[in-house]
Each structure stands twice: as C-alpha cells, then as structure tokens.
Amino acid sequence: MEWILVAQLFGLCGFIFSVTATQQETKNKILLHNGLANFLSGIQYLCLGAYSGCVATFIATGRNIVFAKYKDNVPLYVLIIYLILAIGLNITNITDIISVIPVLNICTYGIAIYQNDIKLLKAIVILNGTLGMFYDISSLAFVGALNQLVQVISGIIGYIRYKNRQKVYV
C-alpha cells in the first residue's frame, strides 16, 4: 500500500510539470517541462509496476534531452532511432491493448515535437492525454489520470491561446 502512496506523490510532482509544459510557447521550454514530467511519471509507474508506462516515459525523457540539444533542427535519423527505441524497448512490456497506449503516446509526441509545429504539438497533447487517462486508471495511477485530465484541459487552453496569437489583425 505504501508504494501506491509514494507513486501518487511522484505523480503529483509530474502533474505540476505536465501542466506547465502545456502552457509553454517555445519548443525548448516545452521539452524541459515535459521532460521533468516524464521522469517523475516514470518513477510513479515504476512504483506501481506499470512497466510499459515506466519504460515509455523514461525513453521520452531521453528524447527531450536529445531533441533539446538539436534545438529546431533534429535530424531525421535521430527521430527514426528514437521511434525504434521507443517501440523496441517496450515490446516485452506490451501485454494488452491498454499497455500499447504509452508507446503510442510517446511516438506521436516525438513525431509532433520533431516537426516544430507548436499547434500540432498542443493537439497531440490533447489526444495523448485522453488516451493516457485510460492507461493511468487501469494502472492505478490515480494522480496520473487526474494529470491527464488537467493536461487535456490545459492543452485545449494552450492550443486556443497559441492559435489566437497566430492571428494577424489588420
């Protein structure tokens, strides 16, 4: 029982960085906040024995570090290596359809962040957060599920704010 409480604490810390990530407007700030959220969520999943989520979020943390190094010009081969690692390192952790969700989420997020399209990235956050709620509930990551819900709401707000800033008023 105590590991569940420890997991929820790490989930809460990840939750904070996850919400702040959706409100950032530059790629590097998004990567930093999202990387911290992923790392803390990975510890949460580890405590809960949700190994697909654990491996996926630790891989996503590494992705954020590498992508931040390249700034806006991530080579295609880096994306391909990342996707191969994301799928390959999770193959043994996939036990059912729910355990595919973390892998799907980190792959789609990686592709979106690679494209340097903040509007697309915010839309992917909304989609991934919705799917992530199902994974977190099935893994008993209750703070994680709440995180995903708030991330979806925050992603919608961030998407609208970003979209409105892109309008040109004459």
Coordinates of C-alpha atoms in Angstrom, one line a residue:
M1 CA 0.0 0.0 0.0
E2 CA 2.8 2.4 0.8
W3 CA 4.3 2.1 -2.8
I4 CA 0.9 3.3 -4.1
L5 CA 1.1 6.4 -1.9
V6 CA 4.8 7.1 -3.0
A7 CA 3.7 6.6 -6.6
Q8 CA 0.9 9.2 -6.2
L9 CA 3.4 11.7 -4.7
F10 CA 5.7 11.3 -7.7
G11 CA 2.6 11.5 -10.0
L12 CA 1.7 14.8 -8.3
C13 CA 5.1 16.3 -8.9
G14 CA 5.0 15.1 -12.6
F15 CA 1.5 16.6 -12.8
I16 CA 2.7 20.0 -12.0
F17 CA 5.4 20.0 -14.7
S18 CA 3.0 18.4 -17.1
V19 CA 0.5 21.3 -16.7
T20 CA 3.2 23.9 -17.0
A21 CA 4.5 22.2 -20.2
T22 CA 1.2 22.7 -22.0
Q23 CA 1.4 26.5 -21.3
Q24 CA 4.9 27.0 -22.7
E25 CA 5.3 28.6 -26.1
T26 CA 8.8 27.7 -27.1
K27 CA 10.0 24.2 -28.0
N28 CA 12.9 24.1 -25.5
K29 CA 10.7 25.2 -22.6
I30 CA 8.1 22.6 -23.6
L31 CA 10.9 19.9 -23.7
L32 CA 12.2 20.9 -20.3
H33 CA 8.9 20.9 -18.5
N34 CA 7.7 17.8 -20.3
G35 CA 11.0 16.0 -19.6
L36 CA 10.7 16.6 -15.9
A37 CA 7.0 15.5 -16.0
N38 CA 8.0 12.3 -17.9
F39 CA 10.9 11.5 -15.5
L40 CA 8.7 11.9 -12.4
S41 CA 5.8 10.0 -14.0
G42 CA 8.3 7.2 -14.9
I43 CA 9.1 6.8 -11.2
Q44 CA 5.4 6.7 -10.5
Y45 CA 4.8 3.9 -13.0
L46 CA 7.8 2.0 -11.6
C47 CA 6.4 2.1 -8.1
L48 CA 3.1 0.8 -9.4
G49 CA 4.6 -2.0 -11.6
A50 CA 3.2 -0.3 -14.7
Y51 CA 6.4 -1.1 -16.7
S52 CA 5.1 -0.1 -20.2
G53 CA 4.4 3.4 -18.9
C54 CA 7.7 3.4 -16.9
V55 CA 9.9 2.5 -19.9
A56 CA 8.0 4.8 -22.2
T57 CA 8.3 7.8 -20.0
F58 CA 12.0 7.3 -19.4
I59 CA 12.6 7.0 -23.1
A60 CA 10.6 10.2 -23.6
T61 CA 12.8 11.9 -21.0
G62 CA 15.8 10.9 -23.1
R63 CA 14.1 12.1 -26.2
N64 CA 13.6 15.5 -24.7
I65 CA 17.2 15.8 -23.8
V66 CA 18.4 14.8 -27.3
F67 CA 15.8 16.9 -29.1
A68 CA 16.7 20.0 -26.9
K69 CA 20.4 19.5 -27.9
Y70 CA 19.5 19.9 -31.6
K71 CA 17.1 22.8 -30.9
D72 CA 14.9 23.2 -34.1
N73 CA 16.9 21.0 -36.4
V74 CA 16.6 17.5 -35.2
P75 CA 18.0 15.2 -37.9
L76 CA 15.5 12.6 -39.3
Y77 CA 17.8 9.7 -38.3
V78 CA 17.5 10.9 -34.7
L79 CA 13.8 10.7 -34.9
I80 CA 13.9 7.2 -36.5
I81 CA 16.4 5.9 -33.9
Y82 CA 14.1 7.3 -31.2
L83 CA 11.0 5.6 -32.6
I84 CA 12.8 2.3 -33.0
L85 CA 14.0 2.5 -29.3
A86 CA 10.5 3.6 -28.2
I87 CA 8.9 0.6 -29.8
G88 CA 11.7 -1.9 -29.4
L89 CA 12.3 -1.3 -25.6
N90 CA 8.6 -1.7 -25.0
I91 CA 7.8 -4.8 -26.9
T92 CA 8.2 -7.1 -23.9
N93 CA 6.1 -4.8 -21.7
I94 CA 3.1 -4.9 -24.0
T95 CA 0.6 -7.3 -22.5
D96 CA -2.7 -6.0 -23.8
I97 CA -4.2 -3.1 -25.8
I98 CA -4.0 -0.7 -22.8
S99 CA -0.2 -1.3 -22.5
V100 CA 0.2 0.0 -26.0
I101 CA -1.0 3.5 -25.1
P102 CA 2.2 4.8 -23.5
V103 CA 4.2 3.6 -26.6
L104 CA 1.7 5.2 -29.0
N105 CA 1.7 8.4 -27.0
I106 CA 5.5 8.9 -26.9
C107 CA 5.8 8.0 -30.6
T108 CA 3.1 10.6 -31.7
Y109 CA 4.5 13.2 -29.3
G110 CA 8.0 12.6 -30.7
I111 CA 6.8 13.0 -34.2
A112 CA 5.0 16.2 -33.3
I113 CA 7.9 17.7 -31.5
Y114 CA 10.2 16.8 -34.4
Q115 CA 8.0 18.8 -36.8
N116 CA 8.5 22.1 -34.9
D117 CA 4.8 22.8 -35.1
I118 CA 3.6 24.0 -31.7
K119 CA -0.1 24.0 -32.7
L120 CA 0.2 20.3 -33.8
L121 CA 2.1 19.5 -30.6
K122 CA -0.7 21.0 -28.5
A123 CA -3.3 19.0 -30.4
I124 CA -1.3 15.8 -29.8
V125 CA -1.1 16.6 -26.1
I126 CA -5.0 16.7 -26.1
L127 CA -5.2 13.3 -27.9
N128 CA -2.5 11.7 -25.8
G129 CA -3.9 13.0 -22.6
T130 CA -7.3 11.5 -23.4
L131 CA -5.7 8.1 -24.2
G132 CA -3.4 8.4 -21.2
M133 CA -6.3 8.6 -18.8
F134 CA -7.4 5.1 -19.7
Y135 CA -3.9 3.8 -19.1
D136 CA -3.5 5.6 -15.8
I137 CA -6.8 4.4 -14.5
S138 CA -6.0 0.8 -15.4
S139 CA -2.6 1.1 -13.8
L140 CA -4.0 2.6 -10.5
A141 CA -2.1 5.8 -11.3
F142 CA -4.9 8.0 -10.0
V143 CA -2.9 11.2 -9.8
G144 CA -1.7 10.4 -13.3
A145 CA -5.3 10.1 -14.5
L146 CA -6.1 13.4 -12.9
N147 CA -2.9 14.8 -14.5
Q148 CA -4.1 13.6 -17.9
L149 CA -7.5 15.2 -17.5
V150 CA -6.0 18.5 -16.5
Q151 CA -3.4 18.2 -19.3
V152 CA -6.2 17.8 -21.8
I153 CA -8.0 20.9 -20.4
S154 CA -4.7 22.8 -20.2
G155 CA -3.8 21.6 -23.7
I156 CA -7.1 22.9 -25.1
I157 CA -6.5 26.3 -23.4
G158 CA -2.9 26.4 -24.6
Y159 CA -4.0 25.5 -28.1
I160 CA -6.6 28.3 -28.2
R161 CA -4.1 30.8 -26.7
Y162 CA -1.4 29.8 -29.2
K163 CA -3.9 29.8 -32.1
N164 CA -5.2 33.3 -31.2
R165 CA -1.7 34.7 -31.0
Q166 CA -1.1 33.5 -34.5
K167 CA -3.9 35.5 -36.0
V168 CA -3.0 38.6 -37.8
Y169 CA -5.3 41.6 -37.2
V170 CA -5.5 44.3 -39.9

